[in-house]
Each structure stands twice: as C-alpha cells, then as structure tokens.
Tab-separated table of C-alpha atoms and ligand atoms in Angstrom:
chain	number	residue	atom	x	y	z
A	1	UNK	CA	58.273	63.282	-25.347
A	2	UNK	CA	55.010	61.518	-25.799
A	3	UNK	CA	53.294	58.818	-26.539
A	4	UNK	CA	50.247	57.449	-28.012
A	5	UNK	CA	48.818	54.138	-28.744
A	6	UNK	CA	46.012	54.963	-31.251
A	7	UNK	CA	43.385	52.384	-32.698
A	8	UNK	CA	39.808	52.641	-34.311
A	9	UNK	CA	37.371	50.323	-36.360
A	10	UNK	CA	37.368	47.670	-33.706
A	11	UNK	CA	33.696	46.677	-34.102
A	12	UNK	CA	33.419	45.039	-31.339
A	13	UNK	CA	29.822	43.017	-30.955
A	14	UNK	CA	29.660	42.434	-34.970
A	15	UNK	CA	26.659	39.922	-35.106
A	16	UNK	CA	28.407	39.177	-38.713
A	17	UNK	CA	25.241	37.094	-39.489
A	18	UNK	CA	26.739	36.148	-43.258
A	19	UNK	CA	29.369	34.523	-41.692
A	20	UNK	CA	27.307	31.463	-40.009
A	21	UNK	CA	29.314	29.559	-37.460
A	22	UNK	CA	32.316	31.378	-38.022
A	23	UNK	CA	30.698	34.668	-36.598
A	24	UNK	CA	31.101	33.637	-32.884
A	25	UNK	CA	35.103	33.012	-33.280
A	26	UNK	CA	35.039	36.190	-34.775
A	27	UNK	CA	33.881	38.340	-31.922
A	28	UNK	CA	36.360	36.536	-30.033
A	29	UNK	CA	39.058	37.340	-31.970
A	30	UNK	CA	38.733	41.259	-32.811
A	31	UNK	CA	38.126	41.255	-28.644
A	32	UNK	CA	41.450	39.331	-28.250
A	33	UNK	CA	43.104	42.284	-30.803
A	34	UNK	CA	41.743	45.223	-28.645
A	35	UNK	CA	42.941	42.788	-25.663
A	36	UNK	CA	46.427	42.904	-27.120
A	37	UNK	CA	46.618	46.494	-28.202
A	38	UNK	CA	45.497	47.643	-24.067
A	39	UNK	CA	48.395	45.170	-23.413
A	40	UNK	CA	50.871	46.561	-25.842
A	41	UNK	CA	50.148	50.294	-24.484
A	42	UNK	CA	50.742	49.306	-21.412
A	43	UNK	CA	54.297	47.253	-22.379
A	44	UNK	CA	55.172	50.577	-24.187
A	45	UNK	CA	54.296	52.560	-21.486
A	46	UNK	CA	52.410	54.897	-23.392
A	47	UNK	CA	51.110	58.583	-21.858
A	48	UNK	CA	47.309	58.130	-23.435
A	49	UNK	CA	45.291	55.705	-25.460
A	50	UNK	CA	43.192	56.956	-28.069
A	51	UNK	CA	39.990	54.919	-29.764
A	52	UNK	CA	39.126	56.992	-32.808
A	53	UNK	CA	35.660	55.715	-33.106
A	54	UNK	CA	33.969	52.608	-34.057
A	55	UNK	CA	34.868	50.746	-30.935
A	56	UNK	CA	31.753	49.126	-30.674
A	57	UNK	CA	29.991	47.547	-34.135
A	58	UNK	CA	26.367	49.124	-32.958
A	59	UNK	CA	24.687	51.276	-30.290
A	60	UNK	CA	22.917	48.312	-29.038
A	61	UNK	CA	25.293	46.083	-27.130
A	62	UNK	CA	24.880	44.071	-24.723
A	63	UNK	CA	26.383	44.888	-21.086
A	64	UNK	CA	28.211	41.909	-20.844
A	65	UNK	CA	30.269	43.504	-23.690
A	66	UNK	CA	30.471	46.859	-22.341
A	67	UNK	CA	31.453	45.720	-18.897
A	68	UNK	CA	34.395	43.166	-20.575
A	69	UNK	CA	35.710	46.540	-22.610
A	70	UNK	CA	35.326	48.408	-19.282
A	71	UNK	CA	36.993	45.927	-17.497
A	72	UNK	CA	39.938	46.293	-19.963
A	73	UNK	CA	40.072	49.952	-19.840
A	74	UNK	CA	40.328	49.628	-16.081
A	75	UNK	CA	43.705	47.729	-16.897
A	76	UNK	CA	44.668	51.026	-18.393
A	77	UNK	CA	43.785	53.129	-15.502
A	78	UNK	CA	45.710	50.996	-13.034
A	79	UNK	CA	48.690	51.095	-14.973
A	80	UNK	CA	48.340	55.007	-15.070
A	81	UNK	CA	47.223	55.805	-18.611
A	82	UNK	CA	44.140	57.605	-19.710
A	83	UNK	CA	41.868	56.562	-22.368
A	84	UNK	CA	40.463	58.953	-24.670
A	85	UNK	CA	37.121	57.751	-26.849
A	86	UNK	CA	35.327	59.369	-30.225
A	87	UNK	CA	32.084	58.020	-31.267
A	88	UNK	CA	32.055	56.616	-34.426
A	89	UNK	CA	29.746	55.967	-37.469
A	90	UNK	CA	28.489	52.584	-35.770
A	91	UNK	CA	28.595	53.816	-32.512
A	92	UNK	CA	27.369	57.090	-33.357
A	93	UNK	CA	27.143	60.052	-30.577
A	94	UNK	CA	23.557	61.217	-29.810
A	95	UNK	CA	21.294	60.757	-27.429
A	96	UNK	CA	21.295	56.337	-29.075
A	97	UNK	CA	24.437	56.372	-28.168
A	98	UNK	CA	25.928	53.451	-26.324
A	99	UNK	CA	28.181	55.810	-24.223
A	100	UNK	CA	24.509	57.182	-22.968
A	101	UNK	CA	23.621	54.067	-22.347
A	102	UNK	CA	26.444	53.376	-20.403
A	103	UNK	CA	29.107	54.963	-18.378
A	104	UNK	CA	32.400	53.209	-19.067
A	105	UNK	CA	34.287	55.177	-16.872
A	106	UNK	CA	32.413	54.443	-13.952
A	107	UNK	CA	32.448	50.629	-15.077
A	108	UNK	CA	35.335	50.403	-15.365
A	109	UNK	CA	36.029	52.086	-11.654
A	110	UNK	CA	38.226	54.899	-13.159
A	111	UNK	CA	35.909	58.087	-14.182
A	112	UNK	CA	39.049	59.942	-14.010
A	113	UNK	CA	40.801	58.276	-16.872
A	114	UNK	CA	38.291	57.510	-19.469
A	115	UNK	CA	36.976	59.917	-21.426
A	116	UNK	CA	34.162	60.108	-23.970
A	117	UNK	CA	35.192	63.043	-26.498
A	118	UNK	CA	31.697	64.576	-27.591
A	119	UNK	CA	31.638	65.652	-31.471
A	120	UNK	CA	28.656	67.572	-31.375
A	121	UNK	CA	29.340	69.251	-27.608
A	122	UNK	CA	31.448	72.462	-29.610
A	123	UNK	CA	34.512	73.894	-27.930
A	124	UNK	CA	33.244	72.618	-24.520
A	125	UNK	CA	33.999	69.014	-25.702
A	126	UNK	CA	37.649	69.727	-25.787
A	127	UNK	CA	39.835	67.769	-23.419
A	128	UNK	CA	42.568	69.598	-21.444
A	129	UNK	CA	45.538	67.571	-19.680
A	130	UNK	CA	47.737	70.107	-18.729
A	131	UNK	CA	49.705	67.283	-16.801
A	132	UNK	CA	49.987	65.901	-20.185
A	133	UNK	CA	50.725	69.391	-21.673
A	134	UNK	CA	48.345	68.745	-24.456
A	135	UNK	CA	44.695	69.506	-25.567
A	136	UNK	CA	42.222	67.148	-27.558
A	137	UNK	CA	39.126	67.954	-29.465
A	138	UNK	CA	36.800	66.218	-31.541
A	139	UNK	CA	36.032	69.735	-32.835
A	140	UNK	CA	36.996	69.224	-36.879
A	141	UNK	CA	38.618	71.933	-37.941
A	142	UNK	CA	39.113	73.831	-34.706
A	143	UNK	CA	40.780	76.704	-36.304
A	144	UNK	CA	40.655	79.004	-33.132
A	145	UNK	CA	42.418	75.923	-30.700
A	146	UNK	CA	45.524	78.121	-30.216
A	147	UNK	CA	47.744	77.295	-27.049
A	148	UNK	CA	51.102	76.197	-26.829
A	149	UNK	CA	50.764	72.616	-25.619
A	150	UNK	CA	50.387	69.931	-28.381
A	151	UNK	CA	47.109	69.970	-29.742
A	152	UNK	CA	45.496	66.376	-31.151
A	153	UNK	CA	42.690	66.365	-33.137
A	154	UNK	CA	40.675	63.186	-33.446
A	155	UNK	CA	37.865	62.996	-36.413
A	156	UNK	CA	35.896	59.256	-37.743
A	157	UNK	CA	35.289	59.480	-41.333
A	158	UNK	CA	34.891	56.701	-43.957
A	159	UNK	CA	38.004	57.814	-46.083
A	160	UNK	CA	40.760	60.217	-44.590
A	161	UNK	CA	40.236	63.469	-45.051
A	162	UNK	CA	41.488	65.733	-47.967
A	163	UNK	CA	45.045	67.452	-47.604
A	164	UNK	CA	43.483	70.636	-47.571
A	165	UNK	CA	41.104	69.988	-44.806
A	166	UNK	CA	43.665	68.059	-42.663
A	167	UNK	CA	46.462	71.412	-43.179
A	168	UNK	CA	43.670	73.433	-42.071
A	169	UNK	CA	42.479	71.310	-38.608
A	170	UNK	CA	44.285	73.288	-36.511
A	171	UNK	CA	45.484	70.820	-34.720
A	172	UNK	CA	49.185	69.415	-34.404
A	173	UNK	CA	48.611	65.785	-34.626
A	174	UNK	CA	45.340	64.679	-36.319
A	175	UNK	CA	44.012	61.009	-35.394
A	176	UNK	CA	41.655	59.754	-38.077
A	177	UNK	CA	39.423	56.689	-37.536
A	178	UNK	CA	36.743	55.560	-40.053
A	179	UNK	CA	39.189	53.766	-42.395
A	180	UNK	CA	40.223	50.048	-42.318
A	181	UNK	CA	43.356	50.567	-43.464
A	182	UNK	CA	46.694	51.758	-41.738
A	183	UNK	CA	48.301	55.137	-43.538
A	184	UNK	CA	50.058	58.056	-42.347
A	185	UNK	CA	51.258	61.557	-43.936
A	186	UNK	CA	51.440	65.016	-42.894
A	187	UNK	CA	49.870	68.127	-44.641
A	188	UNK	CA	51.697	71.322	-44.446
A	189	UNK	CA	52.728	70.946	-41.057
A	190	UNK	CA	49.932	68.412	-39.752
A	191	UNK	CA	50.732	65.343	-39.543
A	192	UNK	CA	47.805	62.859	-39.321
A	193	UNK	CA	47.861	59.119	-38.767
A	194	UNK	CA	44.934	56.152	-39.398
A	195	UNK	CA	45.625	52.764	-37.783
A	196	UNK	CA	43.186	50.549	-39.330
A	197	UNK	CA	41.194	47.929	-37.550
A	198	UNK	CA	43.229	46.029	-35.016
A	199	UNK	CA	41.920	42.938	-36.479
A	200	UNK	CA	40.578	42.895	-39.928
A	201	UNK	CA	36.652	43.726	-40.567
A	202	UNK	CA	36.587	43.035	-43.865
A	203	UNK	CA	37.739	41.891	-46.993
A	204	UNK	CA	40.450	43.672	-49.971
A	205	UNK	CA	42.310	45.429	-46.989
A	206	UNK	CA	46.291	43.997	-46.631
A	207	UNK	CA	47.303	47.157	-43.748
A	208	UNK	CA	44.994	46.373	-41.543
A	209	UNK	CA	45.588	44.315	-38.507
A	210	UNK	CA	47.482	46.881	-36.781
A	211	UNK	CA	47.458	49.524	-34.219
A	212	UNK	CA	49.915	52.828	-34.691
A	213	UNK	CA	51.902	54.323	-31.658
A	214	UNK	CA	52.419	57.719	-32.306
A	215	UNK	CA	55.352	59.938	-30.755
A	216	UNK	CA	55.191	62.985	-30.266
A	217	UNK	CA	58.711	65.109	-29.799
A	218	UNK	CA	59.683	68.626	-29.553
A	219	UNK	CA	63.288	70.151	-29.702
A	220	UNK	CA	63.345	73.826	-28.494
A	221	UNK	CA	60.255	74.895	-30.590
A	222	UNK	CA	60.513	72.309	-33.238
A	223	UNK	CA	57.648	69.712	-32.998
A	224	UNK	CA	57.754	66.555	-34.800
A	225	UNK	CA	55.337	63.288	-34.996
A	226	UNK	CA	55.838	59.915	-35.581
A	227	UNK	CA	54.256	57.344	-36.303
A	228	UNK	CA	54.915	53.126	-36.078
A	229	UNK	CA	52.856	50.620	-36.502
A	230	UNK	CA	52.446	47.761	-34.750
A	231	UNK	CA	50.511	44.405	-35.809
A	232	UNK	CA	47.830	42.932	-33.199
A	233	UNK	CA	45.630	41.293	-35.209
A	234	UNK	CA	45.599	37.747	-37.234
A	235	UNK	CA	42.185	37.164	-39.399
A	236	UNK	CA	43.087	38.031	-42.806
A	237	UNK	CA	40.350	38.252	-46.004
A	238	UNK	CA	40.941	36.451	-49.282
A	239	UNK	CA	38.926	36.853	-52.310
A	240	UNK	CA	39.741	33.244	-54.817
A	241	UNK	CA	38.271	33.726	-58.843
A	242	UNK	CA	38.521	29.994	-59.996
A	243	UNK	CA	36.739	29.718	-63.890
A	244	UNK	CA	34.940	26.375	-64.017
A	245	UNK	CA	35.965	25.589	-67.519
A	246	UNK	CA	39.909	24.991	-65.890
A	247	UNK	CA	38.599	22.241	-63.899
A	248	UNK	CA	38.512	18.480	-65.257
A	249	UNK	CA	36.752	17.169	-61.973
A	250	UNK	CA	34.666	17.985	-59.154
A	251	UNK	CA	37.708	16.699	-57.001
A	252	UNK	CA	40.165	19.373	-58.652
A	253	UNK	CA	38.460	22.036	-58.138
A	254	UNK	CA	37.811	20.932	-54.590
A	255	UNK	CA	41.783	20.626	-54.249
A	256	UNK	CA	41.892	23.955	-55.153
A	257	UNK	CA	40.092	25.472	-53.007
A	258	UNK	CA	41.317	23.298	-50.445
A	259	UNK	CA	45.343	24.622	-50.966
A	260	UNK	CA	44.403	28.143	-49.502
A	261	UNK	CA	44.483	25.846	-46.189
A	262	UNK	CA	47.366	24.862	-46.488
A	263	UNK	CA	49.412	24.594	-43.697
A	264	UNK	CA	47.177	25.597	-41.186
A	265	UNK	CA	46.868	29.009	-42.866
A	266	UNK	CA	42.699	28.056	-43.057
A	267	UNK	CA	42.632	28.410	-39.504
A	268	UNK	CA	42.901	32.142	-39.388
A	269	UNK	CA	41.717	32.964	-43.485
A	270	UNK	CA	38.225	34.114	-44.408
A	271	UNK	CA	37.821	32.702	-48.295
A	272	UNK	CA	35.307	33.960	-50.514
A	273	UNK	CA	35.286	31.581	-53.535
A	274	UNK	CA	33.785	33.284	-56.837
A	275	UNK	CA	32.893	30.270	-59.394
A	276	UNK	CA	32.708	31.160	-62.721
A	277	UNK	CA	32.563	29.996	-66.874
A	278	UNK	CA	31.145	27.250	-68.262
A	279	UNK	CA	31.752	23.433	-66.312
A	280	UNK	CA	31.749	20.333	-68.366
A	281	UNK	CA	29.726	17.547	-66.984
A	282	UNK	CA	32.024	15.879	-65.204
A	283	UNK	CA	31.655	18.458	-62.891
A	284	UNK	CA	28.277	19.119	-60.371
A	285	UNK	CA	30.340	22.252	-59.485
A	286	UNK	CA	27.644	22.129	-56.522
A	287	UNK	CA	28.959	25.209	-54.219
A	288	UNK	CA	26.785	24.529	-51.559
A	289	UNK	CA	28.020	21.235	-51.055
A	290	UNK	CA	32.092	21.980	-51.751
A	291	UNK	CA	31.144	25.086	-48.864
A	292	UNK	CA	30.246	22.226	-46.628
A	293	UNK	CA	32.724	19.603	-47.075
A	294	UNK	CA	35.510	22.766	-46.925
A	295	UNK	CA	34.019	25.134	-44.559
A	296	UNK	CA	35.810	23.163	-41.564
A	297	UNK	CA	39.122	23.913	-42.739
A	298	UNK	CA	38.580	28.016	-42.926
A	299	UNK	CA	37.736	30.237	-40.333
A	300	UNK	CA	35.017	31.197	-42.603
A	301	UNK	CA	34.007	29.939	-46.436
A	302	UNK	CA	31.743	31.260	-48.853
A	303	UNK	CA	31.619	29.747	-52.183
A	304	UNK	CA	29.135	31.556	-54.552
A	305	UNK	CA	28.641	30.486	-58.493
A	306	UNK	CA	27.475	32.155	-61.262
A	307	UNK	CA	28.918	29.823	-63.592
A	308	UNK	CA	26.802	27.792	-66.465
A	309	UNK	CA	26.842	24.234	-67.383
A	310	UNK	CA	29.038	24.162	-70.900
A	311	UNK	CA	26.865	23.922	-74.192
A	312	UNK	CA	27.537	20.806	-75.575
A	313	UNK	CA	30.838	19.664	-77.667
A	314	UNK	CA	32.488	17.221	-80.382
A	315	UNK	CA	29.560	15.621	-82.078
A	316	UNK	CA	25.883	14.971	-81.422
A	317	UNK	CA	24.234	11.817	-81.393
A	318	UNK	CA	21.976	11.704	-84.517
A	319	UNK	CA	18.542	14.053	-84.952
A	320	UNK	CA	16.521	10.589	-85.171
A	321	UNK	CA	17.452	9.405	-81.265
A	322	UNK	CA	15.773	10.696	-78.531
A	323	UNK	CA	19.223	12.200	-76.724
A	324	UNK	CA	20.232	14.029	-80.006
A	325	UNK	CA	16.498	15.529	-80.662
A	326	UNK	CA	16.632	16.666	-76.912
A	327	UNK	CA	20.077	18.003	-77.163
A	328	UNK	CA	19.330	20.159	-81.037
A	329	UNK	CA	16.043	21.420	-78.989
A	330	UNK	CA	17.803	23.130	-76.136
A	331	UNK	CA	21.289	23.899	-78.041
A	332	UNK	CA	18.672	25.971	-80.157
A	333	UNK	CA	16.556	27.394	-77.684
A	334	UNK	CA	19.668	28.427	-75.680
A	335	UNK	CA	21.276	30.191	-79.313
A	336	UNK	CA	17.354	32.024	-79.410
A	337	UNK	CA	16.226	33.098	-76.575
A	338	UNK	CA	12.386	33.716	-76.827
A	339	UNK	CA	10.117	35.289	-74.574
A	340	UNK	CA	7.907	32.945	-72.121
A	341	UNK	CA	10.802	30.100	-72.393
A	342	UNK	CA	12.683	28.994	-69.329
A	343	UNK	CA	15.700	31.152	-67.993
A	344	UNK	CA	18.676	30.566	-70.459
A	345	UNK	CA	20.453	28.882	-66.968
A	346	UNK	CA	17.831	26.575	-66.002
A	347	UNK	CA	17.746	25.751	-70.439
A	348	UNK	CA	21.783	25.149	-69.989
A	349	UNK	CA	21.277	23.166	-66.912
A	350	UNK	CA	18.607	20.942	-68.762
A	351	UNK	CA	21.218	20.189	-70.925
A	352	UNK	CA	23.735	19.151	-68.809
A	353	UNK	CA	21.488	16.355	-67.499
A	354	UNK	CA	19.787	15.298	-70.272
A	355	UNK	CA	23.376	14.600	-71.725
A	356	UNK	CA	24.270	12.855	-68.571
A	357	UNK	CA	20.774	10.692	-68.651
A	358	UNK	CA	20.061	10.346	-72.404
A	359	UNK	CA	23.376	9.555	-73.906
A	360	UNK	CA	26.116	9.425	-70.856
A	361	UNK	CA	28.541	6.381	-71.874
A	362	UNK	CA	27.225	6.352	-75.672
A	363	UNK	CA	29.989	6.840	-78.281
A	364	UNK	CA	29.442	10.953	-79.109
B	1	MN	MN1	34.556	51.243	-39.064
C-alpha cells in the first residue's frame, strides 16, 4: 500500500495588491497551510508528496521565499519522504522558470528527494522509484507508459480534464492541479483526484481549503485508489448583495455588514460587499467610508456601489419655491435624458442634495 499527500494552487508570494493591508496576512497564511499540509504528510507517514503545480504565485520570487519553501521540503526529506513538483500556469516551466532560477533540492540540502517533474522534457521527464514501485510523468497522455508498477500521472490545467482524456492518460492514478476546488472521480479505470488550494485563493469556491491523501492499494492484480481529504486551510471568501432601498439608515446598513463578523468569524472572512438600488436620503451610503470604519473587523473588506440616490417621493414642494423648481428640473432631466447633460448618476445625486439643502425639515 501507498500513500500520497497531494496539493496544488498554493500561490505562494501572491502580492494580492487589491487586497491593501490585508495582503501581507495573507501570504502568511496560505504559507502556514502548505506549513500544515508538510506537517500532516509527515503525521500520516506518507510514501511521497506531490505539488501539482502552482506552488509559487509567479516566476519572480524572492529567495527569501524559495529558501523558507526549501527549508520546509527539507522537513520532508529528513523524515524520509520525497517530494515530487509540476510547474504550473503561474509558475510556468521554461527557461523563466523559478525552478531555473533556483535549485530547491539543493536548498533545501536533499537533491535526492525533491524533484522538479519537467512537462516539456518528453518521456525523459518521467520519474522512476522502483523502491517505491511506481513511475511518474508529467507526460499528458502517456499512452505508451506501460510497466507493471503503479503509474501516476500529474497534469495543471485550469478545469479538470474531460472523461475521455483522463480514461485515455495512461496512467493509473491521475493528479490534476490547476483547479481551486477539491473533486475526485475515476474514468474507466483511472481514477483522478484535484485537491484544491490548501488555503483559499479566491472567492465562490466552498471545497477548497484542503489537501487530498490518496491511497493507493492492490489485491493480487486488482488496483484500487482512494482518495480523502483533509482540511488545512482557514481564509474563506464571501460575496454579501445588500439593495440600498432595504436600508432606513446609514447605521443599518452598517450593522449589516458588520454581522458577517460576528463572533470572531471576521477574523478569518474576506467580504466583498456589492451595494445596490436606489438609497433614500437618510442614507450617504458612502462605501468608502463604511470600508474604513469596517475593514478592521475582516481579514479583508471591499465594499463597492453601484447604487443611485432614490428619485424623489410623496409630494413636492410647490413649482413657485426655489426647492420644488430645482427638484421638477432634475426629476425631468433624469425621466429625459439628453445628449451634452450631466451623467443620469451625478443628475440623481444632485437631487439627493438639493432635497437635503433646499427643503430638508420643510413639510413635503
Ligand atoms: Mn492556480
């Protein structure tokens, strides 16, 4: 019997610039999920761990990065277990490549037991650990890959590929990296296995978080794979639609923001806030400002708006005052539209003060 711990997607180095301040305690974190998945293979006492691409977030890292993932892989190699690596679609092969750049075996004072599996090297890229009795190539299919040891394929692609292509990999086990989501399923007789990113990369994605440890068993001449996942990471990604018309104040709608925090459950969300509809004035509905009153309670806020300030309701004040001629002027260049006017926004936000300056505690 064997086993595998198998993780991709890591993107370690993300500069995450969108993300502001929270960017930094990002890193951290997705480096303290591939922490915990080196320590997890080594708790299981896995045969081999395999990093299906994507490890690091670019080609251009620095070394103090390179040399703390060495210095983890070394971990690895003390405890006995090899590590097997597949560039990705960040941290593409080629002669870019960060594992050019560097060599992470000898950083990490094992040459022996890491190994960088070349996509574009052919047949002469495949791995052979007959002490292992099993063979790995990046080669996708490799049709012709016929021996009798366990053959593992490992391939990076956006989405998983196709049934058809997966029953025809000649491989027995096929380890795909590429997407952020866990999933698992055999083809004909292939069975293939994605673990996600070990900590989540990016919103809409609830398997992620996890690595998969994959078994590998064989009974006379049956084989069989399975596959179990395992959860390592903690950020999660929330996406919150809140319509502006809902909202009687600028302090309920801060509240509700504010819930997702709940708890302490801020301290490892990402929120992205979507305002929309049409706010009343007693709302400024202001997203910069609710991002910075509420951005200390998430591990990262974005609040973005394309809502409108409400047309105006109940009745106007009459044509002859200056607050009802302003208000009949914009309500009817807002109905018309006409080329070389303001932007019907900028008309509706005109409104909304002019109501609040010209007639704000009259009797409308
Ligand atoms: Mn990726």
């Amino acid at each position: 019997m064997l086993r595998l711990l198998q993780t991709s997607d890591l993107h370690l180095g993300a500069r995450n610039v969108d993300l502001g301040e929270a960017a930094a305690t990002l890193r951290d974190r997705r480096f303290a999920a591939f922490e915990r998945a080196l320590a997890l293979a080594i708790s299981e006492k896995v045969n081999l761990v395999l990093i299906v691409g994507d490890l690091f977030d670019t080609n251009e890292v620095t070394r103090g990065l390179v040399t703390r993932v060495a210095a983890g892989l070394a971990g690895l190699a003390t405890a006995g277990i090899r590590t097997v690596i597949l560039p990705g679609d960040h941290d593409r092969a080629g002669s870019a490549s960060v594992y050019r750049a560097f060599d992470l075996g000898a950083l990490a004072g094992a040459p022996d037991s890491v190994t960088i599996l070349d996509p574009l090297a052919g047949p002469a890229g495949d791995l052979s650990l007959p002490e292992l009795g099993l063979t790995l190539t990046a080669r996708f299919p490799a049709p012709e890959l016929h021996d009798d040891r366990w053959r593992i394929g490992l391939v990076h692609r956006q989405a998983r590929p196709r049934d058809d292509e997966i029953a025809g990999a000649g491989v027995d086990y096929l380890a795909v990296g590429g997407p952020h989501e866990e999933s698992s399923g055999v083809a004909a007789d292939v069975a293939w296995g994605a673990s996600g990113a070990p900590d989540p990369v990016d919103p809409g994605r609830d398997r992620s978080g996890e690595v998969i440890l994959v078994r590998l068993d064989e009974r006379g001449d049956r084989r069989s794979v399975s596959v179990e996942r395992h959860r390592v990471g903690s950020t999660r990604y929330e996406a919150l639609a809140l319509d502006l018309g809902g909202f009687a104040d600028d302090g309920a709608l801060e509240a509700a923001i504010a819930a997702r925090a709940d708890g302490g459950a801020g301290a490892d969300l990402i929120l992205d806030v979507h305002l929309s509809g049409a706010w009343s004035d007693a709302l400024e509905a202001d997203p910069d400002a609710l991002e910075a009153r509420l951005r200390p309670r998430f591990l990262g806020l974005r609040i973005r708006s394309d809502g409108s300030p409400a047309l105006t309701g109940g009745a106007i004040p009459p044509a002859e005052t200056v607050g009802g001629a302003y208000i009949r002027d914009l309500e009817a260049r807002i109905a018309n539209p006409v080329e070389g006017d303001l932007p019907v926004d900028e008309l509706r936000e005109a409104l909304r003060l002019g109501r609040q300056l010209l007639i704000a505690g009259s009797d409308r």
